[in-house]
Amino acid sequence: MKPRWLHLLAIAALTLSACSDPPPQVHKAKLFTLGTLVDVSVLHPDEAVAQQAVDIVEAELAVINTQWHAWRESPLTNINQQLARGETITIDATSHRFLQQAQQLAANSDQFFNPAIGSLVALWGFHSDDRPEGAPPTIADINHLLQQAPSMADITLTETTLSSHNPAVQLDFGAFAKGYAIDRAIERLKQSGIENAIVNAGGDLRAIGSKNKQPWRIGIRHPAAAGVIASVETHDDESVFTSGNYERFFDFDGKRYHHIIDPRSGYPATGTISVTVIHNNAATADAAATALFIAGVKQWPQIAQQMGIDEVMLIDEHLTIYMTAKMARRIQLEIDDAEIKIIGDNR
Ligand code: ADP
Ligand code: MG
């Protein structure tokens, strides 16, 4: 027979587990904004608080979508018209912060991340809610824009004004605004006391805290097949951003033209098919994923270093996987026949 104390202990344990609250459920919501489906996951014992958190995220993302939309009429399209006329534009403190961060990231990336090439992106047909159709633009039209060499270095920013000495500058923050918006949303969530959440915009995300003491687990899409190519667990507060040639593209005459434009050639960047970056700041991760995609196999380690990024996975057109050592230490590949090259030692 079991000793009586063991019996009592079992009852005590049962009672304890019955009294303690169950771990909070993940409260999930789907929003459509920033040109993509956004999944928000929030953990909070109070459903109402969790729902309020989702509303905060929705409001924050909507503000940035409206402000910086590159083709629907927006404050940004007004700015672009004024830049083309050589005017000086009055800006508020929030816009200043946004533009300054983008300009700094562009400089750090050697202008591979170049949000001043809006005219090129439009010429390729990507300023539309729909997939572009028909032939790619002519070489003459591309060269005409290239010769004017618009870049963020042409822009002069003060606390209250924006101007460009190059009238070919047309701003397009498609490679940055999503990250910036996610940063803002997460900051607002933290301010309102949320400690565990993910804001995931079509696979680009920032995750804070954990899921009932288990790290959030993130799948990274295979760039050339169905399913995931790798997964990673996030800790504390991290952003995971991927730029891929499969996100937006059109096919013409058997060739694929995607939406990440190499500012040197004016054509979609070649050689890379996807880049994943992990960094604490989502806006930086967003800009860096785009810049490293264009920098390609030869130049990405240098540009990553300049941008302060030490966790990178780049997949080239032959499906060779390049990684920093730091990324290799934490990422789990979900395929087993890949050629893997680890670049650098202590990065
Ligand atoms: P996604 O938004 O699909 O995650 P990216 O972050 O790489 O992909 O952003 C691609 C978008 O960025 C394009 O649709 C275009 O609006 C813009 N863009 C294209 N080429 C560049 C570039 N070289 N620098 C900055 N922005 C770019
Ligand atoms: Mg990007």
Coordinates of C-alpha atoms in Angstrom, one line a residue, residues 164-315:
S164 CA 16.5 66.7 -53.9
H165 CA 18.9 68.3 -56.3
N166 CA 18.2 65.4 -58.7
P167 CA 14.7 65.7 -60.2
A168 CA 14.9 62.0 -61.2
V169 CA 14.6 60.9 -57.5
Q170 CA 11.2 59.2 -57.0
L171 CA 10.8 57.6 -53.6
D172 CA 9.6 54.0 -53.2
F173 CA 9.8 52.4 -49.8
G174 CA 8.6 48.9 -50.8
A175 CA 11.7 47.4 -49.4
F176 CA 11.6 49.3 -46.1
A177 CA 8.1 50.5 -45.1
K178 CA 7.0 47.0 -44.0
G179 CA 9.9 46.7 -41.6
Y180 CA 9.4 50.2 -40.3
A181 CA 5.7 49.6 -39.8
I182 CA 6.4 46.4 -37.9
D183 CA 8.9 48.1 -35.7
R184 CA 6.3 50.8 -34.9
A185 CA 3.6 48.2 -34.2
I186 CA 5.9 46.2 -31.8
E187 CA 7.0 49.4 -30.0
R188 CA 3.3 50.3 -29.4
L189 CA 2.6 46.7 -28.2
K190 CA 5.4 46.9 -25.7
Q191 CA 4.2 50.3 -24.5
S192 CA 0.8 48.8 -23.8
G193 CA 2.3 46.0 -21.7
I194 CA 2.3 43.1 -24.3
E195 CA 5.4 41.0 -23.8
N196 CA 4.8 38.1 -26.1
A197 CA 3.7 38.6 -29.7
I198 CA 4.5 38.3 -33.4
V199 CA 3.6 40.6 -36.2
N200 CA 4.1 38.7 -39.4
A201 CA 3.6 40.4 -42.8
G202 CA 3.7 37.7 -45.4
G203 CA 6.7 35.9 -43.8
D204 CA 8.5 39.0 -42.7
L205 CA 8.2 39.4 -39.0
R206 CA 9.3 40.6 -35.6
A207 CA 8.7 38.4 -32.6
I208 CA 8.9 39.4 -29.0
G209 CA 9.0 37.2 -25.9
S210 CA 7.9 33.6 -26.3
K211 CA 5.0 31.3 -26.5
N212 CA 4.3 30.1 -23.0
K213 CA 8.1 29.8 -22.3
Q214 CA 8.7 28.1 -25.6
P215 CA 10.6 30.2 -28.2
W216 CA 8.6 31.2 -31.3
R217 CA 9.5 29.0 -34.2
I218 CA 9.7 30.5 -37.6
G219 CA 9.6 28.7 -40.9
I220 CA 11.5 30.2 -43.9
R221 CA 9.9 29.5 -47.2
H222 CA 11.8 27.5 -49.8
P223 CA 12.4 29.9 -52.7
A224 CA 12.1 27.3 -55.4
A225 CA 9.7 24.6 -54.1
A226 CA 6.7 24.2 -51.8
G227 CA 7.2 24.2 -48.1
V228 CA 9.9 25.5 -45.9
I229 CA 13.7 25.4 -46.4
A230 CA 14.7 26.1 -42.9
S231 CA 13.4 27.1 -39.5
V232 CA 14.7 29.2 -36.6
E233 CA 13.7 29.9 -33.1
T234 CA 13.6 33.6 -32.0
H235 CA 14.7 34.8 -28.6
D236 CA 13.7 37.9 -26.7
D237 CA 13.1 40.4 -29.6
E238 CA 14.2 39.6 -33.2
S239 CA 13.1 40.2 -36.7
V240 CA 13.3 37.7 -39.5
F241 CA 13.0 39.1 -43.1
T242 CA 13.3 37.4 -46.4
S243 CA 13.5 38.9 -49.9
G244 CA 12.8 36.5 -52.7
N245 CA 12.4 36.5 -56.4
Y246 CA 9.1 34.7 -56.0
E247 CA 7.2 37.5 -54.2
R248 CA 6.3 39.6 -57.2
F249 CA 7.1 38.8 -60.7
F250 CA 5.9 38.4 -64.3
D251 CA 7.0 36.0 -67.0
F252 CA 7.6 37.0 -70.6
D253 CA 9.0 34.9 -73.4
G254 CA 10.0 32.2 -70.9
K255 CA 11.9 34.6 -68.7
R256 CA 11.0 35.7 -65.2
Y257 CA 11.2 39.3 -64.2
H258 CA 10.9 40.0 -60.5
H259 CA 10.6 43.1 -58.4
I260 CA 14.0 43.6 -56.8
I261 CA 15.8 45.9 -59.1
D262 CA 19.6 46.2 -59.3
P263 CA 20.2 50.0 -59.4
R264 CA 23.4 49.4 -61.4
S265 CA 21.8 47.7 -64.4
G266 CA 18.2 48.8 -64.0
Y267 CA 17.1 45.1 -64.4
P268 CA 15.9 42.6 -61.8
A269 CA 18.9 41.5 -59.8
T270 CA 20.3 38.1 -61.0
G271 CA 22.1 35.3 -59.3
T272 CA 20.3 35.3 -56.0
I273 CA 16.8 33.8 -55.4
S274 CA 16.4 34.6 -51.7
V275 CA 18.0 36.3 -48.7
T276 CA 17.0 35.9 -45.1
V277 CA 18.3 38.3 -42.5
I278 CA 17.8 38.2 -38.7
H279 CA 18.3 41.4 -36.8
N280 CA 16.7 43.1 -33.9
N281 CA 15.3 46.0 -35.9
A282 CA 12.8 45.1 -38.6
A283 CA 13.3 48.1 -40.8
T284 CA 17.1 47.3 -40.9
A285 CA 16.4 43.7 -41.6
D286 CA 13.9 44.6 -44.4
A287 CA 16.4 47.0 -46.2
A288 CA 19.3 44.6 -45.7
A289 CA 17.5 41.6 -47.2
T290 CA 16.8 43.6 -50.3
A291 CA 20.4 45.1 -50.4
L292 CA 22.1 41.7 -49.9
F293 CA 19.8 40.1 -52.6
I294 CA 21.2 42.6 -55.1
A295 CA 24.8 42.5 -53.7
G296 CA 24.8 38.8 -54.5
V297 CA 27.2 35.9 -53.8
K298 CA 30.4 38.0 -54.2
Q299 CA 29.5 41.2 -52.3
W300 CA 27.0 40.3 -49.7
P301 CA 29.5 39.7 -46.8
Q302 CA 30.9 43.2 -47.2
I303 CA 27.6 44.9 -47.5
A304 CA 26.2 42.9 -44.5
Q305 CA 29.2 44.1 -42.4
Q306 CA 28.6 47.7 -43.4
M307 CA 25.0 47.4 -42.5
G308 CA 25.7 45.8 -39.1
I309 CA 24.1 42.5 -40.0
D310 CA 25.7 39.3 -38.8
E311 CA 22.9 36.7 -39.4
V312 CA 22.4 36.1 -43.1
M313 CA 21.3 33.2 -45.3
L314 CA 21.6 33.8 -49.1
I315 CA 20.4 31.2 -51.6

